[in-house]
Structures are given as structure tokens and as C-alpha cells.
CSV table of C-alpha atoms in Angstrom, one decimal:
chain,number,residue,atom,x,y,z
A,1,UNK,CA,-28.1,-7.1,-39.0
A,2,UNK,CA,-27.7,-5.3,-35.7
A,3,UNK,CA,-30.7,-6.4,-33.5
A,4,UNK,CA,-30.2,-3.8,-30.7
A,5,UNK,CA,-27.7,-1.2,-29.5
A,6,UNK,CA,-24.4,-2.7,-28.3
A,7,UNK,CA,-24.2,-3.7,-24.7
A,8,UNK,CA,-21.3,-1.9,-22.9
A,9,UNK,CA,-19.7,-2.7,-19.5
A,10,UNK,CA,-17.4,0.3,-19.4
A,11,UNK,CA,-15.8,0.7,-15.9
A,12,UNK,CA,-17.0,-2.8,-14.9
A,13,UNK,CA,-14.4,-5.3,-13.7
A,14,UNK,CA,-14.0,-8.4,-15.9
A,15,UNK,CA,-13.2,-10.5,-12.8
A,16,UNK,CA,-16.8,-10.7,-11.7
A,17,UNK,CA,-20.1,-11.4,-13.6
A,18,UNK,CA,-22.8,-10.2,-11.1
A,19,UNK,CA,-22.4,-6.5,-12.0
A,20,UNK,CA,-22.1,-7.0,-15.7
A,21,UNK,CA,-24.6,-7.9,-18.5
A,22,UNK,CA,-23.4,-11.4,-19.4
A,23,UNK,CA,-26.6,-12.9,-17.9
A,24,UNK,CA,-28.7,-10.6,-20.0
A,25,UNK,CA,-26.9,-11.7,-23.2
A,26,UNK,CA,-27.5,-15.4,-22.3
A,27,UNK,CA,-31.2,-14.6,-21.6
A,28,UNK,CA,-31.5,-12.9,-25.0
A,29,UNK,CA,-29.9,-16.0,-26.6
A,30,UNK,CA,-32.3,-18.3,-24.9
A,31,UNK,CA,-35.2,-16.2,-26.2
A,32,UNK,CA,-33.7,-16.5,-29.7
A,33,UNK,CA,-33.2,-12.8,-30.2
A,34,UNK,CA,-29.9,-13.1,-32.1
A,35,UNK,CA,-27.7,-15.6,-33.9
A,36,UNK,CA,-24.2,-14.0,-33.8
A,37,UNK,CA,-22.5,-12.3,-30.8
A,38,UNK,CA,-19.6,-10.0,-31.7
A,39,UNK,CA,-17.2,-9.1,-28.8
A,40,UNK,CA,-14.5,-6.4,-29.0
A,41,UNK,CA,-11.8,-8.8,-27.6
A,42,UNK,CA,-12.2,-12.1,-25.9
A,43,UNK,CA,-11.0,-10.8,-22.5
A,44,UNK,CA,-14.0,-8.5,-22.3
A,45,UNK,CA,-16.2,-11.5,-21.9
A,46,UNK,CA,-14.5,-12.1,-18.5
A,47,UNK,CA,-11.2,-12.3,-16.7
A,48,UNK,CA,-12.3,-15.6,-15.0
A,49,UNK,CA,-11.4,-18.4,-17.4
A,50,UNK,CA,-13.7,-21.0,-15.7
A,51,UNK,CA,-16.8,-18.8,-15.7
A,52,UNK,CA,-16.1,-17.4,-19.2
A,53,UNK,CA,-15.9,-20.9,-20.7
A,54,UNK,CA,-19.1,-22.0,-19.0
A,55,UNK,CA,-21.0,-19.0,-20.5
A,56,UNK,CA,-19.4,-19.6,-23.9
A,57,UNK,CA,-20.4,-23.3,-23.8
A,58,UNK,CA,-23.9,-22.2,-23.0
A,59,UNK,CA,-24.1,-19.9,-26.0
A,60,UNK,CA,-22.6,-22.6,-28.2
A,61,UNK,CA,-25.4,-25.0,-27.0
A,62,UNK,CA,-27.9,-22.5,-28.1
A,63,UNK,CA,-26.4,-22.3,-31.6
A,64,UNK,CA,-24.9,-18.8,-31.2
A,65,UNK,CA,-21.8,-18.0,-33.1
A,66,UNK,CA,-19.4,-15.9,-31.0
A,67,UNK,CA,-16.7,-13.9,-32.6
A,68,UNK,CA,-14.3,-11.1,-31.5
A,69,UNK,CA,-13.6,-8.1,-33.6
A,70,UNK,CA,-9.9,-7.8,-32.8
A,71,UNK,CA,-9.1,-11.4,-32.1
A,72,UNK,CA,-11.2,-13.3,-34.7
A,73,UNK,CA,-11.0,-17.0,-33.9
A,74,UNK,CA,-13.8,-19.4,-35.0
A,75,UNK,CA,-14.9,-21.1,-31.8
A,76,UNK,CA,-16.6,-23.9,-33.9
A,77,UNK,CA,-13.1,-25.3,-34.8
A,78,UNK,CA,-10.6,-27.2,-32.7
A,79,UNK,CA,-7.8,-24.6,-33.2
A,80,UNK,CA,-10.3,-21.8,-32.6
A,81,UNK,CA,-11.4,-23.2,-29.3
A,82,UNK,CA,-7.8,-23.7,-28.2
A,83,UNK,CA,-6.9,-20.1,-29.2
A,84,UNK,CA,-9.9,-18.7,-27.3
A,85,UNK,CA,-8.9,-20.6,-24.1
A,86,UNK,CA,-5.3,-19.3,-24.4
A,87,UNK,CA,-6.6,-15.7,-24.8
A,88,UNK,CA,-8.8,-16.1,-21.7
A,89,UNK,CA,-5.9,-17.6,-19.7
A,90,UNK,CA,-3.6,-14.7,-20.7
A,91,UNK,CA,-6.3,-12.2,-19.7
A,92,UNK,CA,-6.8,-13.9,-16.3
A,93,UNK,CA,-3.0,-13.9,-15.7
A,94,UNK,CA,-2.8,-10.2,-16.5
A,95,UNK,CA,-5.7,-9.5,-14.2
A,96,UNK,CA,-4.2,-11.5,-11.3
A,97,UNK,CA,-0.8,-9.8,-11.7
A,98,UNK,CA,-2.5,-6.4,-11.7
A,99,UNK,CA,-4.5,-7.3,-8.6
A,100,UNK,CA,-1.3,-8.4,-6.7
A,101,UNK,CA,0.4,-5.1,-7.6
A,102,UNK,CA,-2.5,-3.0,-6.3
A,103,UNK,CA,-2.6,-5.1,-3.1
A,104,UNK,CA,1.1,-4.4,-2.4
A,105,UNK,CA,0.6,-0.7,-3.2
A,106,UNK,CA,-2.3,-0.4,-0.8
A,107,UNK,CA,-0.5,-2.3,2.0
A,108,UNK,CA,2.5,0.0,1.5
A,109,UNK,CA,0.3,3.1,1.9
A,110,UNK,CA,-1.4,1.7,4.9
A,111,UNK,CA,2.0,1.1,6.7
A,112,UNK,CA,3.0,4.7,6.0
A,113,UNK,CA,-0.3,6.1,7.4
A,114,UNK,CA,-1.6,7.3,4.0
A,115,UNK,CA,-5.2,6.9,2.7
A,116,UNK,CA,-6.2,4.3,0.2
A,117,UNK,CA,-6.1,6.7,-2.8
A,118,UNK,CA,-4.0,9.8,-3.5
A,119,UNK,CA,-7.0,12.1,-4.1
A,120,UNK,CA,-8.3,15.4,-2.8
A,121,UNK,CA,-10.2,15.7,0.4
A,122,UNK,CA,-12.8,18.2,1.6
A,123,UNK,CA,-11.1,20.6,4.1
A,124,UNK,CA,-7.6,19.9,2.8
A,125,UNK,CA,-5.3,20.9,0.0
A,126,UNK,CA,-2.1,19.5,-1.5
A,127,UNK,CA,0.3,22.5,-1.6
A,128,UNK,CA,0.5,26.1,-2.7
A,129,UNK,CA,1.9,25.3,-6.2
A,130,UNK,CA,0.0,22.2,-7.4
A,131,UNK,CA,-3.5,22.8,-8.9
A,132,UNK,CA,-6.4,21.5,-6.9
A,133,UNK,CA,-8.0,18.1,-7.7
A,134,UNK,CA,-10.8,18.4,-10.3
A,135,UNK,CA,-13.2,15.7,-11.3
A,136,UNK,CA,-12.3,14.2,-14.7
A,137,UNK,CA,-8.9,15.8,-14.8
A,138,UNK,CA,-5.6,13.9,-14.1
A,139,UNK,CA,-4.0,14.8,-10.8
A,140,UNK,CA,-0.9,17.0,-11.1
A,141,UNK,CA,1.6,16.9,-8.2
A,142,UNK,CA,5.0,18.4,-7.6
A,143,UNK,CA,8.0,16.6,-6.2
A,144,UNK,CA,7.4,17.7,-2.6
A,145,UNK,CA,3.8,16.6,-2.3
A,146,UNK,CA,3.9,13.5,-4.5
A,147,UNK,CA,3.8,11.3,-1.3
A,148,UNK,CA,0.3,12.4,-0.7
A,149,UNK,CA,0.3,14.1,2.7
A,150,UNK,CA,-2.4,16.8,2.6
A,151,UNK,CA,-2.5,20.1,4.5
A,152,UNK,CA,-5.4,21.6,6.4
A,153,UNK,CA,-7.2,24.2,4.2
A,154,UNK,CA,-7.4,27.6,6.0
A,155,UNK,CA,-11.0,28.1,4.7
A,156,UNK,CA,-12.6,24.7,4.6
A,157,UNK,CA,-10.7,23.2,7.5
A,158,UNK,CA,-12.5,25.2,10.2
A,159,UNK,CA,-15.8,24.4,8.5
A,160,UNK,CA,-15.1,20.7,8.7
A,161,UNK,CA,-14.1,21.0,12.4
A,162,UNK,CA,-17.4,22.8,13.1
A,163,UNK,CA,-19.3,20.1,11.3
A,164,UNK,CA,-17.7,17.3,13.3
A,165,UNK,CA,-18.5,19.1,16.6
A,166,UNK,CA,-22.1,19.8,15.7
A,167,UNK,CA,-22.7,16.3,14.4
A,168,UNK,CA,-21.1,14.7,17.5
A,169,UNK,CA,-23.3,16.8,19.7
A,170,UNK,CA,-26.5,15.7,17.9
A,171,UNK,CA,-26.9,18.7,15.6
A,172,UNK,CA,-28.9,18.5,12.4
A,173,UNK,CA,-26.7,18.4,9.4
A,174,UNK,CA,-29.6,19.5,7.2
A,175,UNK,CA,-29.5,22.9,8.8
A,176,UNK,CA,-25.7,23.0,8.5
A,177,UNK,CA,-25.9,22.3,4.8
A,178,UNK,CA,-28.4,25.1,4.3
A,179,UNK,CA,-26.1,27.5,6.2
A,180,UNK,CA,-23.2,26.6,4.0
A,181,UNK,CA,-25.3,26.9,0.8
A,182,UNK,CA,-26.5,30.4,1.9
A,183,UNK,CA,-22.9,31.4,2.6
A,184,UNK,CA,-21.8,30.2,-0.9
A,185,UNK,CA,-19.8,27.2,0.3
A,186,UNK,CA,-19.2,24.7,-2.6
A,187,UNK,CA,-17.2,21.5,-2.8
A,188,UNK,CA,-13.8,22.4,-4.3
A,189,UNK,CA,-13.5,19.1,-6.1
A,190,UNK,CA,-16.9,19.0,-7.8
A,191,UNK,CA,-17.7,22.8,-7.7
A,192,UNK,CA,-21.2,21.9,-6.5
A,193,UNK,CA,-23.0,22.8,-3.2
A,194,UNK,CA,-22.4,20.3,-0.4
A,195,UNK,CA,-25.4,18.1,0.1
A,196,UNK,CA,-26.2,16.3,3.3
A,197,UNK,CA,-25.3,13.0,1.8
A,198,UNK,CA,-22.0,14.3,0.6
A,199,UNK,CA,-21.3,15.8,4.0
A,200,UNK,CA,-22.0,12.4,5.7
A,201,UNK,CA,-19.5,10.7,3.4
A,202,UNK,CA,-16.9,13.3,4.4
A,203,UNK,CA,-17.5,12.9,8.1
A,204,UNK,CA,-17.8,9.1,7.9
A,205,UNK,CA,-14.3,8.8,6.5
A,206,UNK,CA,-12.7,10.2,9.7
A,207,UNK,CA,-10.0,11.8,7.6
A,208,UNK,CA,-10.6,15.2,9.1
A,209,UNK,CA,-10.0,13.9,12.6
A,210,UNK,CA,-6.6,12.4,11.6
A,211,UNK,CA,-7.6,8.8,10.6
A,212,UNK,CA,-7.1,6.7,7.5
A,213,UNK,CA,-9.5,3.8,7.1
A,214,UNK,CA,-9.2,0.4,5.6
A,215,UNK,CA,-11.5,-2.6,5.3
A,216,UNK,CA,-10.7,-6.0,6.9
A,217,UNK,CA,-10.4,-8.9,4.4
A,218,UNK,CA,-13.8,-10.2,5.4
A,219,UNK,CA,-15.4,-6.8,4.8
A,220,UNK,CA,-14.3,-6.5,1.2
A,221,UNK,CA,-17.3,-8.4,-0.1
A,222,UNK,CA,-20.8,-9.3,1.1
A,223,UNK,CA,-23.7,-11.5,0.0
A,224,UNK,CA,-26.6,-9.7,-1.6
A,225,UNK,CA,-29.6,-11.3,-3.1
A,226,UNK,CA,-30.1,-10.7,-6.8
A,227,UNK,CA,-33.4,-10.1,-8.6
A,228,UNK,CA,-34.1,-13.9,-8.4
A,229,UNK,CA,-33.4,-14.0,-4.7
A,230,UNK,CA,-30.1,-15.9,-5.1
A,231,UNK,CA,-27.3,-14.7,-2.8
A,232,UNK,CA,-24.4,-13.3,-4.8
A,233,UNK,CA,-21.0,-12.1,-3.6
A,234,UNK,CA,-20.7,-8.4,-4.4
A,235,UNK,CA,-18.0,-5.8,-3.6
A,236,UNK,CA,-18.8,-3.9,-0.4
A,237,UNK,CA,-19.2,-0.3,-1.4
A,238,UNK,CA,-20.9,1.0,1.8
A,239,UNK,CA,-19.1,4.0,3.3
A,240,UNK,CA,-20.6,3.9,6.8
A,241,UNK,CA,-18.1,3.7,9.6
A,242,UNK,CA,-19.1,0.2,10.8
A,243,UNK,CA,-18.2,-1.2,7.3
A,244,UNK,CA,-14.5,-0.4,8.0
A,245,UNK,CA,-12.6,-2.4,10.6
A,246,UNK,CA,-9.4,-0.3,10.6
A,247,UNK,CA,-9.2,3.4,11.5
A,248,UNK,CA,-5.4,4.1,11.8
A,249,UNK,CA,-3.6,7.3,12.6
A,250,UNK,CA,-2.6,9.1,9.4
A,251,UNK,CA,0.4,11.3,8.6
A,252,UNK,CA,-1.8,14.3,7.9
A,253,UNK,CA,-2.8,16.9,10.6
A,254,UNK,CA,-6.5,16.8,11.8
A,255,UNK,CA,-8.7,19.8,11.5
A,256,UNK,CA,-9.0,19.8,15.3
A,257,UNK,CA,-5.5,20.3,16.7
A,258,UNK,CA,-5.6,18.1,19.8
A,259,UNK,CA,-5.6,14.4,18.7
A,260,UNK,CA,-7.1,13.3,22.1
A,261,UNK,CA,-10.0,15.6,21.5
A,262,UNK,CA,-10.3,14.2,17.9
A,263,UNK,CA,-10.7,10.7,19.4
A,264,UNK,CA,-13.4,11.9,21.8
A,265,UNK,CA,-15.3,13.6,18.9
A,266,UNK,CA,-14.9,10.5,16.7
A,267,UNK,CA,-16.3,8.2,19.5
A,268,UNK,CA,-19.3,10.4,20.0
A,269,UNK,CA,-19.9,10.8,16.3
A,270,UNK,CA,-19.8,7.1,15.5
A,271,UNK,CA,-22.0,6.3,18.5
A,272,UNK,CA,-24.6,8.7,17.2
A,273,UNK,CA,-24.1,7.5,13.6
A,274,UNK,CA,-24.7,3.9,14.6
A,275,UNK,CA,-28.1,4.8,15.8
A,276,UNK,CA,-29.1,6.5,12.6
A,277,UNK,CA,-31.8,4.6,10.7
A,278,UNK,CA,-30.7,2.5,7.7
A,279,UNK,CA,-32.8,1.5,4.7
A,280,UNK,CA,-34.7,-1.7,5.6
A,281,UNK,CA,-33.5,-4.9,4.0
A,282,UNK,CA,-36.6,-5.9,2.2
A,283,UNK,CA,-36.9,-8.8,-0.2
A,284,UNK,CA,-37.7,-6.6,-3.3
A,285,UNK,CA,-34.7,-4.3,-2.8
A,286,UNK,CA,-34.3,-4.2,-6.6
A,287,UNK,CA,-37.8,-3.0,-7.3
A,288,UNK,CA,-39.5,0.4,-7.0
A,289,UNK,CA,-40.8,1.1,-3.5
A,290,UNK,CA,-43.7,3.2,-4.6
A,291,UNK,CA,-45.9,3.3,-7.7
A,292,UNK,CA,-44.6,6.7,-8.8
A,293,UNK,CA,-40.9,6.2,-7.8
A,294,UNK,CA,-38.7,8.1,-10.4
A,295,UNK,CA,-41.7,9.8,-12.0
A,296,UNK,CA,-42.3,12.8,-9.7
A,297,UNK,CA,-40.8,16.1,-10.7
A,298,UNK,CA,-40.7,19.7,-9.7
A,299,UNK,CA,-41.9,22.1,-12.4
A,300,UNK,CA,-39.9,25.0,-11.1
A,301,UNK,CA,-36.3,23.8,-10.7
A,302,UNK,CA,-36.7,20.6,-12.9
A,303,UNK,CA,-35.2,18.1,-10.4
A,304,UNK,CA,-36.8,14.9,-9.2
A,305,UNK,CA,-38.8,14.8,-6.0
A,306,UNK,CA,-38.1,12.5,-3.0
A,307,UNK,CA,-40.5,10.6,-0.7
A,308,UNK,CA,-40.8,11.5,3.0
A,309,UNK,CA,-42.7,9.5,5.6
A,310,UNK,CA,-44.9,11.2,8.2
A,311,UNK,CA,-43.8,11.2,11.8
A,312,UNK,CA,-44.3,7.8,13.5
A,313,UNK,CA,-46.8,9.0,16.1
A,314,UNK,CA,-49.1,10.3,13.4
A,315,UNK,CA,-48.9,7.4,10.9
A,316,UNK,CA,-51.9,5.3,9.9
A,317,UNK,CA,-51.9,1.5,9.9
A,318,UNK,CA,-49.7,0.1,7.1
A,319,UNK,CA,-51.2,-1.4,4.0
A,320,UNK,CA,-49.8,-4.7,2.8
A,321,UNK,CA,-46.7,-4.3,5.0
A,322,UNK,CA,-45.9,-0.9,3.5
A,323,UNK,CA,-46.6,2.6,4.7
A,324,UNK,CA,-50.1,3.9,4.2
A,325,UNK,CA,-50.2,6.0,1.0
A,326,UNK,CA,-51.5,9.0,2.9
A,327,UNK,CA,-48.3,9.0,5.0
A,328,UNK,CA,-46.0,9.2,2.1
A,329,UNK,CA,-45.2,12.8,1.0
A,330,UNK,CA,-43.2,13.9,-2.1
A,331,UNK,CA,-41.1,17.0,-1.9
A,332,UNK,CA,-38.6,18.9,-4.2
A,333,UNK,CA,-35.1,17.5,-3.6
A,334,UNK,CA,-33.5,21.0,-4.1
A,335,UNK,CA,-35.8,22.6,-1.6
A,336,UNK,CA,-35.4,19.8,0.9
A,337,UNK,CA,-31.6,20.0,0.9
A,338,UNK,CA,-30.9,23.7,0.3
A,339,UNK,CA,-34.2,25.5,0.7
A,340,UNK,CA,-33.7,27.3,-2.6
A,341,UNK,CA,-37.0,26.4,-4.4
A,342,UNK,CA,-39.7,28.1,-2.3
A,343,UNK,CA,-42.3,27.8,-5.1
A,344,UNK,CA,-42.1,24.0,-5.0
A,345,UNK,CA,-45.1,22.0,-3.8
A,346,UNK,CA,-45.8,18.9,-1.8
A,347,UNK,CA,-47.4,15.8,-3.2
A,348,UNK,CA,-49.3,13.1,-1.3
A,349,UNK,CA,-49.0,9.5,-2.6
A,350,UNK,CA,-52.7,8.8,-2.0
A,351,UNK,CA,-53.8,11.9,-3.9
A,352,UNK,CA,-51.2,11.2,-6.7
A,353,UNK,CA,-52.6,7.7,-7.3
A,354,UNK,CA,-56.2,9.0,-7.2
A,355,UNK,CA,-55.3,11.5,-9.9
A,356,UNK,CA,-53.5,8.9,-12.0
A,357,UNK,CA,-56.5,6.5,-11.8
A,358,UNK,CA,-58.9,9.2,-13.0
A,359,UNK,CA,-56.4,10.2,-15.8
A,360,UNK,CA,-56.2,6.5,-16.9
A,361,UNK,CA,-60.0,6.1,-16.9
A,362,UNK,CA,-60.4,9.3,-18.9
A,363,UNK,CA,-58.2,8.1,-21.7
A,364,UNK,CA,-59.4,4.5,-21.5
A,365,UNK,CA,-63.0,5.6,-22.3
A,366,UNK,CA,-63.7,6.6,-25.9
A,367,UNK,CA,-65.6,9.8,-26.5
A,368,UNK,CA,-69.4,9.5,-26.2
A,369,UNK,CA,-69.9,11.2,-29.7
A,370,UNK,CA,-67.3,9.0,-31.4
A,371,UNK,CA,-69.8,7.6,-34.0
A,372,UNK,CA,-71.1,11.1,-34.8
A,373,UNK,CA,-67.6,12.4,-35.3
A,374,UNK,CA,-66.9,9.5,-37.8
A,375,UNK,CA,-70.2,10.2,-39.6
A,376,UNK,CA,-69.4,13.9,-40.0
A,377,UNK,CA,-65.9,13.2,-41.2
A,378,UNK,CA,-67.2,10.9,-43.9
A,379,UNK,CA,-69.9,13.4,-45.1
A,380,UNK,CA,-67.6,16.4,-45.1
A,381,UNK,CA,-66.6,17.7,-48.5
A,382,UNK,CA,-62.8,17.8,-48.9
A,383,UNK,CA,-61.3,21.3,-49.3
A,384,UNK,CA,-58.6,21.9,-51.8
A,385,UNK,CA,-55.3,22.6,-50.0
A,386,UNK,CA,-52.3,24.1,-51.8
A,387,UNK,CA,-49.6,21.5,-52.2
A,388,UNK,CA,-46.2,22.6,-50.9
A,389,UNK,CA,-43.0,21.0,-51.8
A,390,UNK,CA,-41.7,18.6,-49.1
A,391,UNK,CA,-38.3,19.3,-47.5
A,392,UNK,CA,-36.9,16.2,-49.1
A,393,UNK,CA,-37.8,17.3,-52.6
A,394,UNK,CA,-36.4,20.8,-51.8
A,395,UNK,CA,-33.1,19.2,-50.8
A,396,UNK,CA,-33.0,17.2,-54.0
A,397,UNK,CA,-33.7,20.3,-56.1
A,398,UNK,CA,-30.9,22.2,-54.4
A,399,UNK,CA,-28.5,19.4,-55.1
A,400,UNK,CA,-29.5,19.5,-58.7
A,401,UNK,CA,-28.9,23.3,-58.8
A,402,UNK,CA,-25.5,22.9,-57.1
A,403,UNK,CA,-24.5,20.3,-59.8
A,404,UNK,CA,-25.6,22.7,-62.6
A,405,UNK,CA,-23.7,25.5,-60.9
A,406,UNK,CA,-20.5,23.5,-60.8
A,407,UNK,CA,-20.9,22.6,-64.5
A,408,UNK,CA,-21.5,26.2,-65.4
A,409,UNK,CA,-18.4,27.4,-63.6
A,410,UNK,CA,-16.3,24.6,-65.1
A,411,UNK,CA,-17.2,25.7,-68.7
A,412,UNK,CA,-16.9,29.5,-67.9
A,413,UNK,CA,-20.7,30.2,-68.4
A,414,UNK,CA,-20.9,32.4,-65.3
A,415,UNK,CA,-18.4,34.4,-63.3
A,416,UNK,CA,-16.9,33.2,-60.0
A,417,UNK,CA,-18.7,36.1,-58.1
A,418,UNK,CA,-22.1,35.2,-59.5
A,419,UNK,CA,-21.4,31.5,-58.6
A,420,UNK,CA,-20.5,32.5,-55.1
A,421,UNK,CA,-23.8,34.5,-54.6
A,422,UNK,CA,-25.8,31.6,-56.0
A,423,UNK,CA,-23.9,29.1,-53.7
A,424,UNK,CA,-24.8,31.3,-50.6
A,425,UNK,CA,-28.5,31.1,-51.6
A,426,UNK,CA,-28.3,27.3,-52.1
A,427,UNK,CA,-26.6,26.9,-48.7
A,428,UNK,CA,-29.2,29.0,-46.9
A,429,UNK,CA,-32.0,27.1,-48.6
A,430,UNK,CA,-30.4,23.7,-47.7
A,431,UNK,CA,-30.1,24.7,-44.0
A,432,UNK,CA,-33.7,25.8,-43.9
A,433,UNK,CA,-34.9,22.6,-45.6
A,434,UNK,CA,-32.8,20.4,-43.3
A,435,UNK,CA,-34.4,22.1,-40.2
A,436,UNK,CA,-37.9,21.5,-41.6
A,437,UNK,CA,-37.0,17.9,-42.4
A,438,UNK,CA,-35.7,17.3,-38.8
A,439,UNK,CA,-38.9,18.9,-37.4
A,440,UNK,CA,-41.0,16.6,-39.6
A,441,UNK,CA,-39.1,13.6,-38.3
A,442,UNK,CA,-39.6,14.7,-34.7
A,443,UNK,CA,-43.3,15.4,-35.2
A,444,UNK,CA,-43.7,12.0,-36.9
A,445,UNK,CA,-41.9,10.2,-34.1
A,446,UNK,CA,-44.2,11.9,-31.5
A,447,UNK,CA,-47.3,11.2,-33.6
A,448,UNK,CA,-46.2,7.5,-34.0
A,449,UNK,CA,-45.7,7.1,-30.3
A,450,UNK,CA,-49.0,8.8,-29.5
A,451,UNK,CA,-50.7,6.4,-32.0
A,452,UNK,CA,-49.4,3.4,-30.1
A,453,UNK,CA,-51.1,4.7,-26.9
A,454,UNK,CA,-54.6,3.8,-27.8
A,455,UNK,CA,-57.5,3.6,-25.4
A,456,UNK,CA,-56.7,-0.1,-25.0
A,457,UNK,CA,-53.2,0.7,-23.6
A,458,UNK,CA,-54.7,2.9,-20.9
A,459,UNK,CA,-57.5,0.4,-20.3
A,460,UNK,CA,-54.9,-2.4,-19.8
A,461,UNK,CA,-53.0,-0.4,-17.2
A,462,UNK,CA,-56.2,0.5,-15.4
A,463,UNK,CA,-57.4,-3.1,-15.4
A,464,UNK,CA,-54.2,-4.4,-13.7
A,465,UNK,CA,-53.8,-1.4,-11.3
A,466,UNK,CA,-55.9,-2.7,-8.3
A,467,UNK,CA,-54.2,-6.1,-8.0
A,468,UNK,CA,-50.6,-4.9,-8.8
A,469,UNK,CA,-47.9,-4.3,-6.3
A,470,UNK,CA,-46.2,-0.9,-6.1
A,471,UNK,CA,-43.3,-2.1,-8.2
A,472,UNK,CA,-45.7,-3.6,-10.8
A,473,UNK,CA,-47.7,-0.4,-10.9
A,474,UNK,CA,-44.5,1.5,-11.5
A,475,UNK,CA,-43.6,-0.6,-14.5
A,476,UNK,CA,-47.2,-0.2,-15.8
A,477,UNK,CA,-47.1,3.6,-15.4
A,478,UNK,CA,-43.8,3.9,-17.2
A,479,UNK,CA,-45.4,2.6,-20.4
A,480,UNK,CA,-47.9,5.5,-20.6
A,481,UNK,CA,-46.5,8.2,-18.2
A,482,UNK,CA,-43.3,10.1,-18.5
A,483,UNK,CA,-43.5,12.4,-15.5
A,484,UNK,CA,-45.9,13.8,-12.9
A,485,UNK,CA,-45.3,17.5,-12.0
A,486,UNK,CA,-46.5,18.7,-8.6
A,487,UNK,CA,-47.9,22.3,-8.4
A,488,UNK,CA,-48.1,24.3,-5.2
A,489,UNK,CA,-51.4,24.9,-3.4
A,490,UNK,CA,-53.3,23.2,-0.6
A,491,UNK,CA,-56.9,22.4,-1.5
A,492,UNK,CA,-56.2,22.8,-5.3
A,493,UNK,CA,-58.1,20.4,-7.5
A,494,UNK,CA,-56.1,17.3,-8.2
A,495,UNK,CA,-56.4,17.8,-11.9
A,496,UNK,CA,-54.6,21.1,-11.5
A,497,UNK,CA,-52.2,20.2,-8.7
A,498,UNK,CA,-50.8,17.1,-10.5
A,499,UNK,CA,-49.9,17.6,-14.2
A,500,UNK,CA,-49.3,14.3,-15.9
A,501,UNK,CA,-47.0,14.3,-18.9
A,502,UNK,CA,-47.7,11.3,-21.3
A,503,UNK,CA,-44.8,9.0,-22.3
A,504,UNK,CA,-44.8,10.3,-25.9
A,505,UNK,CA,-44.4,14.0,-25.0
A,506,UNK,CA,-40.9,15.3,-25.7
């Protein structure tokens, strides 16, 4: 019996365990949620033999039988345990050899002044014959440009040079992104408009000013506390300039012709970038920052909304070490970045929470005339309703007709043309019945979900609301709320400005 959907770690390295779901599997075993664990191959449990054996021993202590679909050894026998250890050792050896190969390749590219990866870059192109780099498509290169030295794009190169100059001089990249969007500039790799975050990533690389960047060995990993507060070594994926210790001259040409000027622009840009605010390192970095994080949406363009803090000089005193709810504003992400959703509105966290509390109280309180409704329902005389065949019975009848039709054709009782016309009617009827059956299933699922959300569910959320932290409120709301849509209009009643979609609404 499959107790839940399979856990998949596609794209996750088997050399580490912090980013994968091994801990969740062990926690499920400790709760007694399953008795047998089936792996695809033993190496997917980990490419670190010592850690893998520790986790397997823990599962064995809990009485869990672990098997692999492609390498089926019984770990409860002596030979099986020996074979498992050998498979894990082979997997670790292969992983270490692959790691050494990549290290040598990267060191070779660094000595030749080439970037870490042979990929496309904004403002550059490979050559006039090779197709451009596309996301999800294998890179195609000719013999001349296989080395990976890119050329300045005549269209996007000047745009990138202007962006460096404006950013180094203290310009607002938000305004620049809106100008590009109005002019129809899109990222040639993704085919999407260039957002401010994407532009910062491009500028932080320093590639457009003629540099290639690499991390120092001590910068490859950093200690980050997990959900339990325990420091774990994780791969450093930050792309800010201070996270790279080596900025070396590259073989490619910069978008600004004079390399001395490029160094001056880079120094001014990194000095300004270093003063840019970073996200505060708070203890609950893994939790939601606000009660409605991830639930706010724009009803016009359909994208999520992002929080924005009021200017410091106008802020009210913080509450519990966090910004005052009246100083947190939610706005449409599309309109904030590109200014292309003028009908979007602004939401205030204080007003949103006030609206949510009233919405919870309204559904937690049963109707005043509930007893009268029950009495009237019991006294009402049932009305005869014509019975219609269910879609399932219609499908069964159509299958029976199709079988009879096949028998009639086999014995020559009807002609092929008549059988074809009858088969077309049966096919049309089956499609219609299948659509009705699927609609019944969807309606039943929505009705079943709505039945679970009784008044007690809303009452429980409301009772815990006052003493809950923002992250706890967020988890509570996700059990009953799917999304909060923000309408436009200052002074509009909160019940009209904030439309709350229950969790069971499709």
C-alpha cells in the first residue's frame, strides 16, 4: 500500500543531506507512518557512505524494511548488508571522481580567462552562425566558438553599458527596468522582460566590464541554521559581489571599450552595492514573515503581491520586534516592477488582518435562525423529482450497446455503414457522459472540502489568532484561506476591498 506520494530529490546532489528529504523520511518512520521504504537505487539514498549507513541503521532500528527497485538486496541478511555497503562505496567513488574532473575543468577555464560555465550572457552573443542560448535547450556551438569567448551584442551591449554607468552613478534601476519594458527589451535567454532582480544579477557578475569571477575555497560553503536552529554547512549560492573573492580579467571584450574606465565603473558600482540593504538575519528565517505571506494576490493580472515597508521617518513603533502592521503595504509585483498593471490596488497589513478576523468570526458563528431552519426542513413535504440516469450508468449502458453492436457486425446482422453511424453516436454519448462524470467528481471534491470547513474550524483559527506569531498565523490561515485578492479604492469598505477565497474554492 502506498501511504503517500513518492518523495523525489531530482536535481539535488547526493553528496549532502541538508537540502534533501532524508530527514523527513526518518521523521515519518519515527511517527510510524510506513513499514517499507522503496528506493530507486541505493546510491540515491546518498553519495556519502558514512552518513548513508547511519541513516539506514536508524531506519533498521525502527523496524523499517528498506529495498531498492533496481538493486534489490535484503538488508536484513548478512550478504544483503555487505552488498548494500559495496553499492554505496561504488557510488561515493564515482561521485568523488566526477568531482575531481569538474574541479580540474573549472581550474583550466579560470587559467584561460573564461567564466565558470559556457553559457549565454546578457549583452553578448556567441557568433553569427550558432543559435542563441535558450532555456531548456542543449547549447549548440560551432568549431570556432566552442572555446566559449563571447562577443558584444550590438543591441544589448550598449544597453548593458548604460545600465552600469547609471547604477555606478547612483541611478534607480527600477526606473531603468520600466524604460526597457516600455521599449520592448526582453532577456534573449528567457524571452521574458528584464526584472530589477535579474538586472542586479547581470551587473553583479562583472562580466560586462570584462571580468570573470570565482569563489575562494572558504567561500564555497557557509553555515546556515536549519529549522531547529542547528548550524548546517550549505553551498553558498549568493550572487552578490562580496561573495566572490576572485574577479579576474577575461578573454572577452567589455561593453565599455576602455578597460581602465571599466575598473573605475566597477569600483564605484561595488561601493554602492555594498551599501545596499540586505535581508536581516533573523532567527526564524525559515518561517513566514507576515501572517498573509504568500496569500495576497492581484485580481487583474493574477500575480502575487509583495510587501513594502513605509519610509523610516514615517514608521510607527514596532510591535514585538517587527514592523507595525500599519507600516506594511502590499502591492502588485507586476505593477511594482514594470508599471503595467495600473488597475491594481494597495493593501495594508493592518486592514487585511482586520478583514480576516471579521471573516473568521462570521463563519465561526452559526446562523441565529439555525433551529428554525432545521424545524422547517423536517416539516417540509418532499417533492417528487424526476430521476435521471447517472453518468456511470450511462457509460455502462453504452459499453453494453457497443458489445451488442460488435456481435451484430460479426454475424452480419447489420451493415458496416449502419454500424459506423451507431458507433459515432455511442462515441459522442460516451464523451458527454465522461465530461459529466468528471464534473460530478470535481463538485463532490469541492463539496467534501467545504464540509470539512465547519464552524469549529474557523472558531479554532480565531481562538489561536491573538496569541500566535506571524508565522503561526500564516500556517493557521492556510488551512481555511486560499488567497486574498486586493481591490483598488481608497476608503472602500474592507469587505469589498479584500476578497477572501476559501481554501476549498477551485
